[in-house]
XYZ file of N, CA and C in Angstrom:
702
model
N -75.047 -58.604 1.030
C -73.901 -59.456 0.996
C -74.432 -60.703 1.532
N -74.139 -61.902 1.053
C -74.751 -63.126 1.323
C -73.618 -63.399 2.650
N -73.976 -64.724 3.663
C -73.315 -64.854 4.872
C -71.759 -65.763 4.102
N -71.612 -66.477 3.217
C -70.577 -66.958 2.895
C -69.614 -65.822 2.359
N -70.021 -65.033 1.624
C -69.086 -63.992 0.989
C -68.824 -62.960 2.338
N -69.519 -62.842 3.430
C -69.290 -61.862 4.289
C -68.204 -62.579 5.344
N -68.397 -64.091 5.522
C -67.328 -64.718 6.244
C -65.995 -64.771 5.724
N -66.202 -64.897 4.035
C -64.520 -64.691 3.445
C -63.943 -63.380 3.421
N -64.840 -62.168 3.336
C -64.357 -60.974 3.593
C -63.810 -60.595 4.856
N -64.218 -61.415 6.231
C -63.675 -61.368 7.148
C -62.327 -62.089 7.473
N -62.626 -63.006 6.897
C -61.673 -64.126 6.862
C -60.115 -63.225 6.006
N -60.479 -62.804 5.188
C -59.424 -61.889 4.486
C -58.867 -60.793 5.381
N -59.691 -60.132 5.899
C -59.464 -59.084 6.966
C -58.613 -59.484 7.924
N -58.952 -60.650 9.013
C -57.930 -61.003 9.774
C -56.796 -61.333 9.409
N -56.503 -62.347 8.196
C -55.370 -62.858 7.509
C -54.320 -61.507 7.119
N -55.109 -60.287 6.674
C -54.139 -59.524 6.293
C -53.393 -58.274 7.579
N -54.554 -58.354 8.611
C -54.298 -57.747 10.100
C -54.775 -58.476 11.087
N -53.651 -59.426 11.584
C -54.302 -60.445 12.292
C -54.207 -59.351 13.907
N -53.450 -57.935 13.956
C -53.741 -57.376 15.165
C -54.721 -57.108 15.672
N -55.748 -57.113 14.653
C -56.941 -56.752 14.804
C -58.056 -57.688 16.077
N -57.557 -58.635 15.845
C -58.177 -59.919 16.797
C -57.126 -59.775 17.869
N -55.480 -59.739 18.003
C -54.602 -60.140 18.707
C -54.630 -58.834 20.137
N -55.073 -57.730 19.475
C -55.097 -56.548 20.569
C -56.633 -56.539 21.161
N -57.470 -57.375 20.812
C -58.753 -57.250 21.397
C -59.038 -58.405 22.474
N -58.764 -57.895 23.757
C -59.206 -58.743 24.503
C -60.382 -59.661 24.818
N -61.690 -59.039 24.419
C -62.690 -59.648 24.498
C -62.967 -60.900 23.441
N -62.433 -60.292 22.220
C -62.321 -61.726 20.998
C -61.448 -62.467 21.327
N -60.168 -62.423 21.927
C -59.340 -63.237 22.158
C -59.934 -64.240 23.556
N -60.426 -63.824 24.403
C -61.289 -64.518 25.446
C -62.074 -65.407 24.678
N -62.898 -64.941 23.927
C -64.069 -65.741 23.181
C -63.620 -66.875 22.386
N -62.474 -66.509 21.876
C -61.504 -67.622 20.886
C -60.931 -68.949 21.705
N -60.012 -68.125 22.967
C -59.828 -69.069 24.073
C -60.811 -70.269 24.613
N -62.078 -69.489 24.995
C -62.976 -70.087 25.467
C -63.646 -71.532 24.345
N -63.793 -70.992 23.187
C -64.377 -71.789 21.949
C -63.298 -72.952 22.089
N -61.895 -72.422 22.120
C -61.121 -73.657 21.868
C -60.963 -74.505 22.789
N -61.281 -74.078 24.169
C -61.514 -75.365 25.533
C -62.611 -76.175 25.259
N -63.612 -75.412 24.882
C -64.933 -76.182 24.997
C -64.542 -77.313 23.763
N -63.855 -76.940 22.558
C -63.807 -77.775 21.641
C -62.823 -79.230 22.294
N -61.849 -78.859 22.843
C -61.207 -79.896 23.789
C -61.667 -80.687 24.645
N -62.983 -80.322 25.088
C -63.626 -81.176 26.096
C -63.177 -80.852 27.362
N -63.663 -81.035 28.406
C -63.803 -80.584 29.922
C -62.588 -81.864 30.384
N -61.880 -82.816 30.030
C -60.931 -83.481 30.574
C -59.397 -83.051 29.980
N -59.357 -81.979 29.312
C -57.964 -81.878 28.588
C -57.736 -80.354 29.101
N -56.755 -79.885 30.122
C -56.729 -78.607 30.563
C -55.831 -77.877 29.458
N -55.949 -76.637 29.165
C -54.893 -75.839 28.078
C -54.266 -74.758 28.608
N -53.148 -75.160 29.075
C -52.146 -74.294 29.692
C -51.783 -73.113 29.151
N -51.982 -72.905 27.553
C -52.011 -71.835 27.054
C -52.737 -70.750 27.631
N -54.385 -70.805 27.708
C -55.102 -70.743 28.325
C -54.824 -69.844 29.795
N -54.440 -70.807 30.124
C -54.341 -70.626 32.048
C -53.096 -69.510 31.857
N -52.240 -69.599 31.373
C -50.973 -68.498 31.163
C -51.634 -67.393 30.449
N -52.247 -67.493 29.603
C -52.632 -66.174 29.243
C -53.780 -65.435 30.233
N -54.312 -66.276 30.740
C -55.185 -65.580 32.067
C -54.777 -64.844 33.282
N -53.552 -65.770 33.444
C -52.535 -65.221 34.731
C -51.834 -63.476 34.084
N -51.254 -63.856 32.761
C -50.830 -62.635 32.290
C -51.643 -61.604 32.035
N -52.784 -61.718 31.907
C -53.995 -60.469 31.489
C -54.154 -60.096 33.061
N -54.028 -61.085 34.073
C -54.406 -60.479 35.444
C -53.303 -59.541 36.194
N -52.058 -60.149 35.777
C -50.825 -59.226 35.829
C -50.910 -57.957 35.085
N -51.250 -57.856 33.705
C -51.239 -56.670 33.435
C -52.525 -55.937 33.707
N -53.386 -56.155 34.328
C -54.764 -55.470 35.010
C -53.999 -54.919 36.034
N -53.162 -55.674 37.039
C -52.513 -54.875 38.257
C -51.337 -53.840 37.807
N -50.951 -54.354 36.851
C -49.621 -52.897 36.247
C -50.250 -51.713 35.728
N -51.546 -51.967 35.089
C -52.298 -50.855 34.434
C -52.924 -50.066 35.831
N -53.530 -50.768 36.844
C -53.790 -50.146 38.023
C -52.849 -49.280 38.593
N -51.707 -49.758 39.010
C -50.765 -49.580 39.312
C -50.065 -48.095 38.777
N -49.920 -48.169 37.386
C -49.513 -47.439 36.427
C -50.448 -46.001 36.509
N -51.774 -46.297 36.719
C -52.765 -44.857 36.749
C -52.780 -44.607 38.263
N -52.563 -45.307 39.156
C -52.396 -44.673 40.508
C -50.881 -44.036 40.589
N -50.125 -44.056 40.188
C -48.675 -43.528 40.061
C -48.657 -42.204 39.343
N -49.629 -42.119 38.255
C -49.658 -40.944 37.052
C -50.829 -40.140 38.053
N -51.788 -40.288 38.858
C -52.801 -39.891 39.569
C -51.901 -39.046 40.878
N -50.681 -39.745 41.270
C -50.400 -39.448 42.488
C -49.317 -38.229 42.160
N -48.803 -38.288 40.849
C -47.573 -37.481 40.404
C -48.570 -36.168 39.915
N -49.745 -36.302 39.327
C -50.676 -35.168 39.199
C -51.019 -34.505 40.418
N -51.630 -35.176 41.447
C -51.920 -34.570 42.654
C -50.486 -33.974 43.204
N -49.267 -34.219 43.219
C -48.085 -33.776 44.050
C -47.651 -32.410 42.957
N -48.063 -32.647 41.914
C -47.475 -31.365 41.013
C -48.449 -30.166 41.207
N -49.936 -30.702 41.202
C -50.863 -29.632 41.724
C -50.627 -29.140 43.312
N -50.288 -30.002 43.906
C -50.080 -29.440 45.513
C -48.790 -28.141 45.544
N -47.841 -28.629 44.482
C -46.545 -28.016 44.735
C -46.761 -26.387 43.942
N -47.773 -26.722 43.047
C -48.160 -25.238 42.089
C -48.848 -24.218 43.285
N -49.740 -24.953 43.941
C -50.411 -24.378 45.066
C -49.887 -23.874 46.431
N -48.524 -24.491 46.975
C -47.746 -23.891 47.606
C -46.807 -22.739 47.199
N -46.278 -23.195 46.053
C -45.796 -21.841 45.522
C -46.312 -20.552 45.139
N -47.722 -20.784 44.645
C -48.467 -19.535 44.562
C -48.758 -19.011 46.152
N -48.926 -19.663 46.915
C -49.159 -19.299 48.231
C -47.711 -18.674 49.043
N -46.431 -19.115 48.706
C -45.457 -18.299 48.858
C -45.288 -17.096 48.544
N -45.527 -17.043 47.295
C -45.496 -15.835 46.734
C -46.391 -14.462 47.138
N -47.858 -14.946 47.469
C -48.566 -14.219 47.857
C -48.007 -13.790 49.244
N -47.899 -14.635 49.924
C -47.349 -14.405 51.423
C -46.004 -13.291 51.609
N -45.331 -13.227 50.544
C -43.941 -12.427 50.831
C -44.616 -10.769 49.967
N -46.036 -10.738 49.591
C -46.032 -9.561 49.057
C -46.004 -8.212 50.017
N -47.066 -8.520 51.029
C -47.123 -7.462 52.059
C -46.199 -6.315 52.863
N -45.829 -5.315 52.840
C -44.835 -4.435 53.217
C -44.868 -4.265 54.893
N -45.839 -4.567 55.805
C -45.975 -4.354 57.149
C -46.561 -5.608 57.723
N -46.042 -5.701 59.111
C -46.591 -6.720 59.772
C -47.993 -7.059 60.069
N -48.786 -6.246 60.265
C -50.548 -6.281 60.035
C -50.959 -6.567 58.763
N -50.524 -6.164 57.724
C -51.042 -6.652 56.397
C -50.326 -8.074 56.479
N -49.403 -8.531 56.567
C -49.011 -9.859 56.541
C -49.782 -10.898 57.049
N -50.296 -10.749 58.311
C -51.042 -11.304 59.134
C -52.713 -11.476 58.152
N -52.983 -10.272 57.771
C -54.144 -9.958 57.360
C -54.483 -11.067 56.174
N -53.444 -10.700 55.308
C -52.819 -11.442 54.014
C -52.961 -13.143 54.445
N -52.219 -13.201 55.278
C -52.442 -14.649 55.767
C -53.776 -15.378 55.904
N -54.603 -14.860 56.606
C -56.023 -15.214 56.904
C -56.863 -15.099 55.797
N -56.254 -14.524 54.583
C -57.609 -14.217 53.568
C -56.988 -14.784 52.311
N -56.267 -14.254 51.594
C -55.879 -14.231 50.039
C -54.992 -15.778 50.240
N -53.436 -15.857 51.208
C -52.972 -17.109 51.422
C -53.892 -18.389 51.514
N -55.051 -18.079 52.750
C -55.735 -19.377 53.104
C -56.504 -19.318 51.795
N -56.943 -18.714 51.259
C -57.986 -18.690 49.925
C -57.385 -19.960 49.058
N -56.015 -19.656 48.779
C -54.994 -20.164 47.912
C -54.742 -21.760 48.626
N -54.460 -21.592 49.524
C -54.580 -23.065 49.929
C -55.593 -23.905 50.428
N -56.633 -23.486 50.149
C -58.160 -24.206 50.310
C -58.577 -24.614 52.054
N -58.113 -23.450 52.751
C -58.196 -23.753 54.403
C -59.114 -22.931 54.863
N -59.862 -23.238 55.756
C -60.880 -22.415 56.335
C -60.239 -21.277 57.606
N -59.371 -21.754 58.276
C -58.832 -20.647 59.239
C -57.271 -21.039 59.268
N -56.740 -19.796 59.415
C -55.162 -19.984 59.705
C -55.025 -18.821 61.177
N -53.951 -19.455 61.924
C -53.780 -18.971 62.999
C -52.144 -18.996 63.378
N -51.694 -17.925 63.758
C -49.969 -17.735 64.271
C -50.000 -17.772 65.449
N -49.332 -18.569 66.236
C -49.318 -19.083 67.689
C -48.012 -18.599 67.930
N -47.554 -17.746 68.922
C -46.534 -17.352 69.570
C -46.503 -17.448 71.098
N -45.563 -18.077 71.303
C -45.294 -18.087 72.951
C -44.791 -17.014 73.591
N -45.398 -16.049 74.612
C -44.711 -14.982 75.059
C -45.274 -14.987 76.578
N -44.583 -14.381 77.248
C -44.906 -13.878 78.799
C -45.684 -12.698 78.882
N -46.052 -12.372 77.600
C -47.071 -11.013 77.470
C -48.494 -11.542 77.556
N -49.069 -10.572 77.951
C -50.873 -10.961 78.064
C -51.281 -10.769 76.613
N -52.127 -11.273 76.077
C -52.386 -11.503 74.526
C -53.622 -10.114 74.512
N -54.258 -9.817 75.782
C -54.734 -8.585 75.669
C -54.424 -7.164 75.910
N -52.624 -7.306 75.613
C -51.872 -6.234 75.519
C -52.656 -5.290 73.732
N -52.685 -3.931 74.200
C -53.292 -3.211 73.059
C -52.136 -3.595 71.803
N -51.106 -3.682 71.795
C -50.475 -3.392 70.871
C -50.628 -4.818 70.318
N -51.116 -6.061 70.886
C -51.051 -7.245 70.069
C -52.418 -7.303 69.510
N -53.566 -6.774 70.167
C -54.859 -6.924 70.067
C -55.342 -6.409 68.678
N -54.450 -5.294 68.184
C -54.594 -4.391 66.861
C -54.147 -5.526 65.765
N -53.649 -6.781 65.978
C -53.041 -7.716 64.923
C -54.149 -8.451 64.445
N -55.343 -8.589 64.980
C -56.173 -9.334 64.676
C -56.462 -10.766 65.458
N -57.476 -11.380 64.881
C -57.829 -12.861 65.489
C -56.813 -14.039 65.154
N -55.904 -13.053 63.686
C -54.974 -14.255 63.348
C -53.986 -14.530 64.560
N -53.098 -13.992 65.280
C -52.290 -13.882 65.909
C -52.730 -14.370 67.311
N -52.033 -15.713 67.827
C -52.845 -16.053 69.289
C -51.576 -16.219 70.037
N -51.367 -15.280 71.342
C -50.362 -15.582 72.121
C -50.593 -16.511 73.291
N -49.684 -17.488 73.246
C -50.114 -18.616 74.588
C -48.891 -18.328 75.380
N -48.689 -18.986 76.377
C -47.615 -19.388 77.530
C -46.506 -20.059 77.091
N -45.380 -19.887 77.513
C -44.418 -20.932 76.944
C -44.425 -22.409 77.730
N -44.407 -22.969 76.577
C -44.576 -24.621 76.638
C -46.050 -25.132 75.836
N -46.782 -23.955 75.555
C -48.048 -24.354 75.024
C -48.106 -25.313 73.733
N -46.997 -24.830 72.806
C -46.716 -25.488 71.448
C -46.470 -26.801 71.456
N -45.561 -27.129 72.333
C -45.248 -28.504 72.509
C -46.339 -29.425 73.180
N -47.150 -29.089 74.096
C -48.045 -29.597 74.538
C -49.419 -30.086 73.558
N -49.635 -28.846 73.165
C -50.569 -28.805 71.952
C -50.566 -29.985 70.748
N -49.555 -29.850 70.560
C -48.686 -30.293 69.149
C -48.876 -32.016 69.445
N -48.582 -32.340 70.746
C -48.543 -33.701 71.536
C -49.855 -34.158 71.441
N -50.821 -33.545 71.594
C -52.210 -33.878 71.558
C -52.539 -34.830 72.567
N -52.005 -35.072 73.960
C -51.976 -36.088 74.887
C -51.077 -37.079 74.769
N -50.474 -37.076 73.865
C -49.035 -38.138 73.933
C -48.042 -37.781 74.356
N -47.039 -38.593 74.600
C -45.537 -38.124 75.012
C -44.676 -38.230 74.052
N -43.266 -37.681 74.055
C -42.347 -37.625 73.253
C -42.466 -36.146 72.669
N -41.471 -36.211 71.810
C -41.383 -34.943 70.944
C -42.083 -34.767 69.693
N -42.951 -33.907 69.492
C -43.741 -33.932 68.443
C -43.062 -33.448 66.986
N -43.527 -34.178 66.023
C -43.026 -33.887 64.677
C -43.267 -32.053 64.327
N -42.084 -31.787 63.280
C -42.434 -30.714 62.791
C -43.841 -30.236 62.392
N -44.283 -31.076 61.645
C -45.831 -30.751 60.881
C -46.545 -31.962 61.514
N -47.567 -31.700 62.079
C -48.616 -32.575 62.733
C -49.946 -32.227 61.826
N -50.367 -33.205 61.303
C -51.830 -33.938 60.781
C -52.969 -34.285 61.352
N -53.829 -33.677 61.500
C -54.837 -34.622 62.624
C -55.809 -33.811 62.871
N -57.002 -34.735 63.336
C -58.328 -33.917 63.732
C -58.095 -32.972 64.904
N -59.257 -32.442 64.849
C -59.122 -31.318 66.142
C -58.948 -32.154 67.361
N -58.373 -31.542 68.660
C -58.399 -32.360 69.873
C -58.907 -31.041 70.790
N -59.241 -31.742 72.107
C -59.595 -30.808 73.309
C -58.949 -29.621 73.407
N -59.088 -28.499 73.618
C -58.386 -27.459 74.017
C -58.079 -26.938 72.745
N -58.731 -27.089 71.595
C -58.539 -25.892 70.269
C -58.887 -24.750 70.437
N -60.076 -24.533 71.422
C -60.939 -23.368 71.704
C -59.722 -22.135 72.219
N -58.636 -22.663 72.799
C -57.448 -21.431 72.896
C -56.690 -20.982 71.821
N -56.715 -21.877 70.701
C -56.360 -21.269 69.357
C -57.249 -20.537 68.623
N -58.602 -21.163 68.707
C -59.329 -20.918 67.333
C -60.680 -19.843 67.939
N -60.840 -19.946 69.216
C -61.760 -19.231 69.876
C -63.313 -19.901 69.356
N -64.150 -18.932 68.875
C -65.458 -19.596 68.859
C -65.545 -20.331 67.378
N -64.349 -20.241 66.616
C -64.291 -21.167 65.388
C -63.769 -22.489 65.833
N -63.533 -22.745 66.957
C -63.525 -24.292 67.404
C -64.817 -25.118 67.250
N -65.771 -24.321 67.331
C -66.903 -25.051 67.224
C -67.300 -25.797 66.234
N -66.659 -25.264 64.741
C -66.637 -26.008 63.504
C -65.296 -26.244 62.890
N -64.195 -26.146 63.457
C -62.962 -26.662 63.125
C -63.169 -28.022 63.185
N -62.792 -29.149 62.183
C -62.805 -30.325 62.626
C -61.197 -31.106 62.362
N -60.501 -30.422 61.665
C -59.144 -30.969 61.053
C -58.108 -29.817 60.951
N -56.986 -30.325 61.500
C -55.842 -29.210 61.541
C -54.514 -29.580 61.221
N -53.787 -28.667 60.500
C -52.213 -28.727 60.304
C -51.609 -28.066 60.856
N -50.729 -28.463 61.917
C -49.724 -27.567 62.692
C -48.417 -27.963 62.425
N -47.896 -26.585 62.406
C -46.553 -26.247 61.696
C -46.080 -25.992 62.776
N -44.783 -26.425 63.220
C -43.672 -25.952 64.561
C -42.711 -25.062 63.785
N -42.303 -23.693 64.513
C -41.647 -22.498 63.887
C -40.432 -22.397 64.656
N -39.259 -22.039 64.313
C -38.222 -22.177 64.751
C -37.885 -20.515 64.492
N -38.092 -19.608 65.711
C -38.097 -18.031 65.241
C -36.550 -17.346 65.734
N -35.773 -18.506 66.207
C -34.311 -17.748 66.402
C -33.700 -18.227 68.018
N -32.456 -18.389 67.956
C -32.196 -18.855 69.288
C -32.610 -18.551 70.346
N -32.780 -16.731 70.211
C -33.035 -16.106 71.717
C -34.717 -15.979 71.700
N -35.563 -16.560 71.073
C -36.947 -16.380 70.877
C -37.355 -17.821 70.809
N -38.672 -17.600 71.861
C -39.672 -18.715 72.216
C -39.959 -19.315 70.519
N -40.518 -20.556 70.630
C -40.874 -20.921 69.535
C -42.552 -20.639 68.877
N -42.506 -20.647 67.548
C -44.271 -20.348 66.894
C -44.402 -21.645 66.651
N -45.994 -21.515 66.282
C -46.708 -22.664 65.475
C -47.649 -22.108 64.357
N -47.687 -22.260 63.206
C -48.519 -21.942 62.264
C -49.588 -23.103 62.033
N -50.914 -22.680 62.273
C -51.922 -23.449 62.285
C -52.880 -23.230 60.802
N -53.018 -24.372 60.191
C -54.343 -24.241 59.165
C -55.497 -25.436 59.352
N -56.716 -24.849 59.363
C -57.626 -25.575 59.851
C -58.687 -25.726 58.979
N -59.473 -26.855 58.731
C -60.463 -26.638 57.992
C -61.702 -27.451 58.465
N -62.975 -27.139 58.084
C -64.296 -27.608 58.610
C -64.209 -29.041 58.070
N -63.769 -29.738 57.231
C -63.671 -31.103 56.907
C -62.901 -31.717 57.686
N -63.734 -32.646 58.347
C -62.755 -33.803 59.401
C -61.648 -34.705 58.681
N -61.646 -34.596 57.251
C -60.803 -35.431 56.424
C -59.594 -34.672 55.676
N -59.788 -33.557 55.940
C -58.957 -32.413 54.876
C -57.334 -32.858 55.553
N -57.321 -33.053 56.808
C -55.905 -33.099 57.460
C -55.725 -34.466 58.048
N -54.950 -35.263 57.380
C -55.201 -36.833 58.075
C -53.364 -37.285 58.401
N -53.166 -38.041 59.613
C -51.991 -38.598 59.699
C -51.203 -39.066 58.546
N -52.060 -39.958 57.754
C -51.361 -40.443 56.346
C -51.157 -39.710 55.184
N -51.074 -38.636 55.240
C -50.724 -37.473 54.339
C -49.628 -37.389 54.323
N -49.027 -36.690 53.282
C -47.564 -36.341 53.374
C -47.370 -34.968 53.393
N -45.878 -34.630 54.535
C -45.936 -33.722 55.288
C -44.800 -32.628 54.414
N -44.221 -33.028 53.308
C -42.865 -32.640 52.784
C -43.281 -31.191 52.211
N -44.484 -30.924 51.581
C -44.762 -29.453 51.200
C -45.022 -28.583 52.303
N -45.974 -28.696 53.425
C -46.025 -27.965 54.560
C -44.986 -27.934 55.304
N -43.965 -28.794 55.167
C -42.493 -28.664 56.031
C -41.768 -27.277 55.092
N -42.115 -27.264 53.754
C -41.383 -26.684 52.861
C -42.008 -24.834 53.400
N -43.394 -25.039 53.173
C -44.279 -23.845 53.424
C -43.929 -22.838 55.067
N -43.345 -23.986 55.733
C -43.218 -23.550 57.086
C -41.965 -23.062 57.114
N -40.729 -23.821 56.659
C -39.575 -23.141 56.365
C -39.479 -21.853 55.850
N -40.114 -21.663 54.884
C -40.433 -20.046 54.340
C -40.967 -19.357 55.225
N -42.070 -19.513 55.974
C -43.132 -18.936 56.696
C -41.795 -18.205 57.861
N -41.090 -19.471 58.807
C -40.558 -19.262 59.657
C -39.353 -18.003 59.257
N -38.631 -18.035 58.180
C -37.429 -16.976 58.021
C -38.235 -15.678 57.571
N -39.488 -15.863 56.962
C -39.891 -14.633 56.917
C -40.421 -13.778 58.487
N -40.949 -14.588 59.195
C -41.033 -14.160 60.882
C -39.910 -13.745 61.224
N -38.932 -14.319 61.005
C -37.551 -13.717 61.649
C -37.202 -12.218 61.245
N -37.403 -11.865 59.940
C -37.016 -10.884 59.532
C -37.939 -9.881 59.876
N -39.331 -10.348 60.218
C -40.574 -9.116 60.844
C -40.156 -8.880 62.269
N -39.931 -9.977 62.969
C -39.593 -9.967 64.420
C -38.111 -8.930 64.546
N -37.308 -9.245 63.643
C -35.859 -8.372 63.751
C -36.394 -6.739 63.529
């Protein structure tokens, strides 16, 4: 096909379907650049400037749209993960199996490397009845949970604290404190006549739990957990 015939065919195609040009950003930029070059350097094309500004705004809107969708998918995935962990947590029929399940299958669903349940008590953790419950259960003196959640800071700690591990974590994790780098701390209300408890999830990755992350899902999990614990303690 000769060049004039090809040009004529292309012209007919554009006239019959101009959206082919209008919806192609690269072609529109090329046409605007050619138009500005034809007008010379002393003339400012306000239409081209306005179009460039609109394109920049559209790019920002598309980036925001993608970020919102990504956050929505991430939140949905996190919600499903918490729901599966809650259902699995409710399966055991005795307290020892409950703790064992917490450190294995529930931890695997939540993708954490260690789980600890801290209970404040006047009893010694070397009591035979407590030792048979395994390393998941950690017994501490009254007041320990509040101080640990504060992490050396003043004030009343939040119900859920996300952070990198702090000095003194060996009191909870024992030898595992050598590799635990971040933790999620959830304060538990075990009833009016009982001392508080704390559920701890830990990870080797120092960035898995960060203060900037949302805590709504973990607060929900802690709420289900503490209600389950009250029934076991009763």
